[in-house]
Amino acid sequence: MSYLSKLNRSKILNINVFGFLLALFLILTFYNLDTIKTGYLNQARYEVTDGTEYRYFYQPEVLDEVEINKILEKYRELSLPEDRNKADVADLPALDMIVQVYGSDWTGIRDVSAEQFYQDRADIIRSAHEEAGSSRKGNSNGTFAAASLSEPIRMGYAEGWKNVNSGMNQCVFIVLILISILLIPIFNEDETLGVDGLVKSTMFGKRKLSRVRIINAFQLSSLLYLAAVAIYITPIFFMYGLQGADLPIQSSPQFFLSMVEVNYFEQFLINLVIGYVAISLMTGITLLISVLVTQVYTGYALLLFTIAISYAIQMSEVFFLKHYVGNFLPMQIAAFKSYYTSFEPYGGISTIIAVPSITVAVLFMLLLFLPRWINKMRFTS
C-alpha cells in the first residue's frame, strides 16, 4: 500500500510540477514584498520609504494618560484628516487611535485620564456589539475575549508581523485555487482515460484505492500549504524582522477596537490554523466534485461555478445568507481580518471560534460519507 500511495502522490503532483509551484510562490512572494514597500512609499511621508524606518520611530511605549494628553495637546490645532501628514511619524499610531475614539475634532477635550479614555473606547465597542445584534454584556467574547478593556495598550515596532498577518489571506487564496486545479482529476480521470474498468478489476481498485487517494489529497494540500506559507513569510521577516511579536494586535489602529485579545505571534498562529481549515474544506469540496462528475472539464466548470456562487453570496445584502452560508465558504474563511473586527456571534460564540469549529465538524461529516459515496457512484455500475 505504501508503494501505491507513493505512486498516486506522484501522479497527482510530480516533483517537477511541485518545483514549478514553489518557484511560482517565490515570485509571487517577492512581488507581494514589493507591493508592501510601495504601500509605505505611497503614504507620502518623506521619512518612510519602505517601512523599515519605523524601527527608529516606533519605540516601546504605553498608550497611557501621559501619551494620550500629549497627542491631544500637540495636535489640537490640526484639521484632520487633511493635515494628518503634518503629524510626526512616531505619533501616528496613537493619533489614529484617539481619532477613532473622539473623532477628528477634539478641541474641547482636555486632561483625559487613561481610565476615561479606555472606558470611552469600551463604550464604542459595546455599541458596535449592540448594533450587530449581540445580546452579550461586559467583555465576554469567547475564549479569546479581551480580559480587560481598561488596560493601557503597549505599542512599538511590529511591521514584520503586521505585514505577514495582513497578507496571509492572499497566500491562502492562491493555495485554494491551485489545490482545486490539481485535485479535480483525482477520481474522474479514470473514466476520462478509459481505464475505469481496469481500475475496478484490480486488487486495490475499490475501497483501498479510494482511501489512498483521499489521504494523498490531504497530504499534498497540507504540504503545498505549509511550503507556500514558509516561502511567503521568510522574505517579509527577513526585511522587517521579528520584533514586536508579543505586542497586542490593538497596538495597530486597524485592530484598535478589536475585542480579540491576542498578540501578533498568536494572531499568526490563529491565521495559520484557520487557513489550514479553509484549505482542508476546499480539498474536501474538490474531492466531492471529482466524485460527482465523470469528466475532468465538467469538474473544472462545476468548481468555477461553486467559486462564483461563493462570491455572489458574499456580495449579497441578505444577512442570513452571508452569516450562515457565506462565512463558511473556503474563500471567506480565509478572510482573516473579519475574525478580529467583526461582531457576528453564533449563539454567543465569536466567529473566531464558531466558524473554524463548525467547519471542522462539517468537514468531518463529509469525510465520513465520502468513501461511501465513492463506492456507490464509482463501483456499483
GROMACS .gro file of N, CA, C and O in nm, residues 190-231:
model
  168
  190ASP      N    1  -1.009   0.846  -1.435
  190ASP     CA    2  -1.012   0.706  -1.475
  190ASP      C    3  -1.105   0.686  -1.593
  190ASP      O    4  -1.072   0.619  -1.692
  191GLU      N    5  -1.226   0.745  -1.584
  191GLU     CA    6  -1.323   0.733  -1.692
  191GLU      C    7  -1.279   0.816  -1.813
  191GLU      O    8  -1.301   0.776  -1.927
  192THR      N    9  -1.220   0.932  -1.788
  192THR     CA   10  -1.173   1.016  -1.899
  192THR      C   11  -1.066   0.944  -1.981
  192THR      O   12  -1.064   0.952  -2.104
  193LEU      N   13  -0.976   0.872  -1.913
  193LEU     CA   14  -0.870   0.799  -1.981
  193LEU      C   15  -0.913   0.661  -2.029
  193LEU      O   16  -0.837   0.590  -2.096
  194GLY      N   17  -1.033   0.619  -1.994
  194GLY     CA   18  -1.085   0.490  -2.038
  194GLY      C   19  -1.028   0.372  -1.962
  194GLY      O   20  -1.029   0.259  -2.014
  195VAL      N   21  -0.978   0.394  -1.841
  195VAL     CA   22  -0.921   0.283  -1.763
  195VAL      C   23  -1.005   0.252  -1.641
  195VAL      O   24  -0.958   0.184  -1.549
  196ASP      N   25  -1.128   0.303  -1.638
  196ASP     CA   26  -1.213   0.283  -1.521
  196ASP      C   27  -1.238   0.134  -1.495
  196ASP      O   28  -1.231   0.088  -1.382
  197GLY      N   29  -1.267   0.058  -1.601
  197GLY     CA   30  -1.293  -0.084  -1.584
  197GLY      C   31  -1.170  -0.159  -1.535
  197GLY      O   32  -1.181  -0.249  -1.451
  198LEU      N   33  -1.053  -0.117  -1.583
  198LEU     CA   34  -0.929  -0.181  -1.540
  198LEU      C   35  -0.903  -0.155  -1.393
  198LEU      O   36  -0.863  -0.246  -1.318
  199VAL      N   37  -0.927  -0.032  -1.349
  199VAL     CA   38  -0.906   0.003  -1.209
  199VAL      C   39  -0.998  -0.079  -1.118
  199VAL      O   40  -0.958  -0.129  -1.013
  200LYS      N   41  -1.124  -0.095  -1.161
  200LYS     CA   42  -1.221  -0.170  -1.080
  200LYS      C   43  -1.182  -0.316  -1.066
  200LYS      O   44  -1.214  -0.379  -0.964
  201SER      N   45  -1.113  -0.370  -1.166
  201SER     CA   46  -1.081  -0.513  -1.164
  201SER      C   47  -0.954  -0.546  -1.087
  201SER      O   48  -0.924  -0.662  -1.065
  202THR      N   49  -0.879  -0.445  -1.046
  202THR     CA   50  -0.754  -0.471  -0.975
  202THR      C   51  -0.780  -0.501  -0.827
  202THR      O   52  -0.889  -0.474  -0.774
  203MET      N   53  -0.677  -0.552  -0.761
  203MET     CA   54  -0.691  -0.590  -0.621
  203MET      C   55  -0.726  -0.470  -0.532
  203MET      O   56  -0.806  -0.481  -0.441
  204PHE      N   57  -0.666  -0.356  -0.561
  204PHE     CA   58  -0.689  -0.237  -0.478
  204PHE      C   59  -0.773  -0.133  -0.552
  204PHE      O   60  -0.761  -0.014  -0.527
  205GLY      N   61  -0.855  -0.178  -0.645
  205GLY     CA   62  -0.929  -0.085  -0.728
  205GLY      C   63  -1.054  -0.029  -0.666
  205GLY      O   64  -1.119   0.055  -0.727
  206LYS      N   65  -1.090  -0.072  -0.547
  206LYS     CA   66  -1.213  -0.022  -0.487
  206LYS      C   67  -1.183   0.058  -0.361
  206LYS      O   68  -1.132   0.169  -0.367
  207ARG      N   69  -1.215   0.003  -0.248
  207ARG     CA   70  -1.208   0.077  -0.123
  207ARG      C   71  -1.068   0.129  -0.091
  207ARG      O   72  -1.050   0.245  -0.055
  208LYS      N   73  -0.968   0.045  -0.104
  208LYS     CA   74  -0.834   0.085  -0.064
  208LYS      C   75  -0.779   0.197  -0.151
  208LYS      O   76  -0.718   0.291  -0.101
  209LEU      N   77  -0.799   0.187  -0.282
  209LEU     CA   78  -0.751   0.290  -0.371
  209LEU      C   79  -0.821   0.423  -0.343
  209LEU      O   80  -0.758   0.529  -0.344
  210SER      N   81  -0.951   0.417  -0.317
  210SER     CA   82  -1.026   0.539  -0.287
  210SER      C   83  -0.974   0.603  -0.159
  210SER      O   84  -0.955   0.725  -0.151
  211ARG      N   85  -0.949   0.519  -0.058
  211ARG     CA   86  -0.899   0.570   0.070
  211ARG      C   87  -0.760   0.631   0.051
  211ARG      O   88  -0.728   0.737   0.108
  212VAL      N   89  -0.676   0.565  -0.028
  212VAL     CA   90  -0.541   0.616  -0.053
  212VAL      C   91  -0.548   0.751  -0.124
  212VAL      O   92  -0.473   0.845  -0.091
  213ARG      N   93  -0.638   0.764  -0.219
  213ARG     CA   94  -0.650   0.890  -0.293
  213ARG      C   95  -0.695   1.003  -0.201
  213ARG      O   96  -0.647   1.116  -0.214
  214ILE      N   97  -0.787   0.975  -0.112
  214ILE     CA   98  -0.833   1.078  -0.018
  214ILE      C   99  -0.719   1.121   0.073
  214ILE      O  100  -0.695   1.242   0.094
  215ILE      N  101  -0.646   1.025   0.128
  215ILE     CA  102  -0.533   1.056   0.215
  215ILE      C  103  -0.427   1.136   0.141
  215ILE      O  104  -0.375   1.236   0.191
  216ASN      N  105  -0.396   1.091   0.018
  216ASN     CA  106  -0.295   1.162  -0.061
  216ASN      C  107  -0.337   1.305  -0.092
  216ASN      O  108  -0.253   1.396  -0.094
  217ALA      N  109  -0.464   1.326  -0.117
  217ALA     CA  110  -0.514   1.460  -0.147
  217ALA      C  111  -0.488   1.554  -0.030
  217ALA      O  112  -0.439   1.667  -0.048
  218PHE      N  113  -0.515   1.508   0.091
  218PHE     CA  114  -0.493   1.592   0.209
  218PHE      C  115  -0.344   1.605   0.241
  218PHE      O  116  -0.300   1.710   0.290
  219GLN      N  117  -0.267   1.502   0.214
  219GLN     CA  118  -0.122   1.512   0.234
  219GLN      C  119  -0.061   1.620   0.144
  219GLN      O  120   0.016   1.705   0.189
  220LEU      N  121  -0.099   1.616   0.017
  220LEU     CA  122  -0.041   1.710  -0.079
  220LEU      C  123  -0.091   1.852  -0.056
  220LEU      O  124  -0.015   1.948  -0.070
  221SER      N  125  -0.217   1.867  -0.020
  221SER     CA  126  -0.268   2.002   0.008
  221SER      C  127  -0.200   2.060   0.132
  221SER      O  128  -0.168   2.179   0.135
  222SER      N  129  -0.175   1.976   0.232
  222SER     CA  130  -0.105   2.022   0.352
  222SER      C  131   0.038   2.062   0.320
  222SER      O  132   0.087   2.167   0.366
  223LEU      N  133   0.106   1.980   0.241
  223LEU     CA  134   0.244   2.008   0.204
  223LEU      C  135   0.253   2.137   0.123
  223LEU      O  136   0.340   2.222   0.148
  224LEU      N  137   0.162   2.153   0.028
  224LEU     CA  138   0.162   2.273  -0.055
  224LEU      C  139   0.133   2.397   0.029
  224LEU      O  140   0.196   2.503   0.010
  225TYR      N  141   0.042   2.386   0.123
  225TYR     CA  142   0.006   2.499   0.209
  225TYR      C  143   0.124   2.541   0.297
  225TYR      O  144   0.159   2.659   0.304
  226LEU      N  145   0.186   2.445   0.364
  226LEU     CA  146   0.297   2.476   0.453
  226LEU      C  147   0.416   2.533   0.375
  226LEU      O  148   0.484   2.626   0.421
  227ALA      N  149   0.442   2.476   0.257
  227ALA     CA  150   0.552   2.526   0.175
  227ALA      C  151   0.524   2.669   0.129
  227ALA      O  152   0.613   2.755   0.130
  228ALA      N  153   0.399   2.695   0.090
  228ALA     CA  154   0.362   2.829   0.043
  228ALA      C  155   0.375   2.931   0.156
  228ALA      O  156   0.426   3.042   0.135
  229VAL      N  157   0.330   2.895   0.275
  229VAL     CA  158   0.340   2.988   0.389
  229VAL      C  159   0.486   3.015   0.423
  229VAL      O  160   0.524   3.131   0.448
  230ALA      N  161   0.568   2.910   0.424
  230ALA     CA  162   0.711   2.928   0.456
  230ALA      C  163   0.778   3.021   0.355
  230ALA      O  164   0.856   3.110   0.393
  231ILE      N  165   0.747   3.002   0.227
  231ILE     CA  166   0.806   3.086   0.123
  231ILE      C  167   0.753   3.229   0.134
  231ILE      O  168   0.826   3.326   0.110
   0.00000   0.00000   0.00000
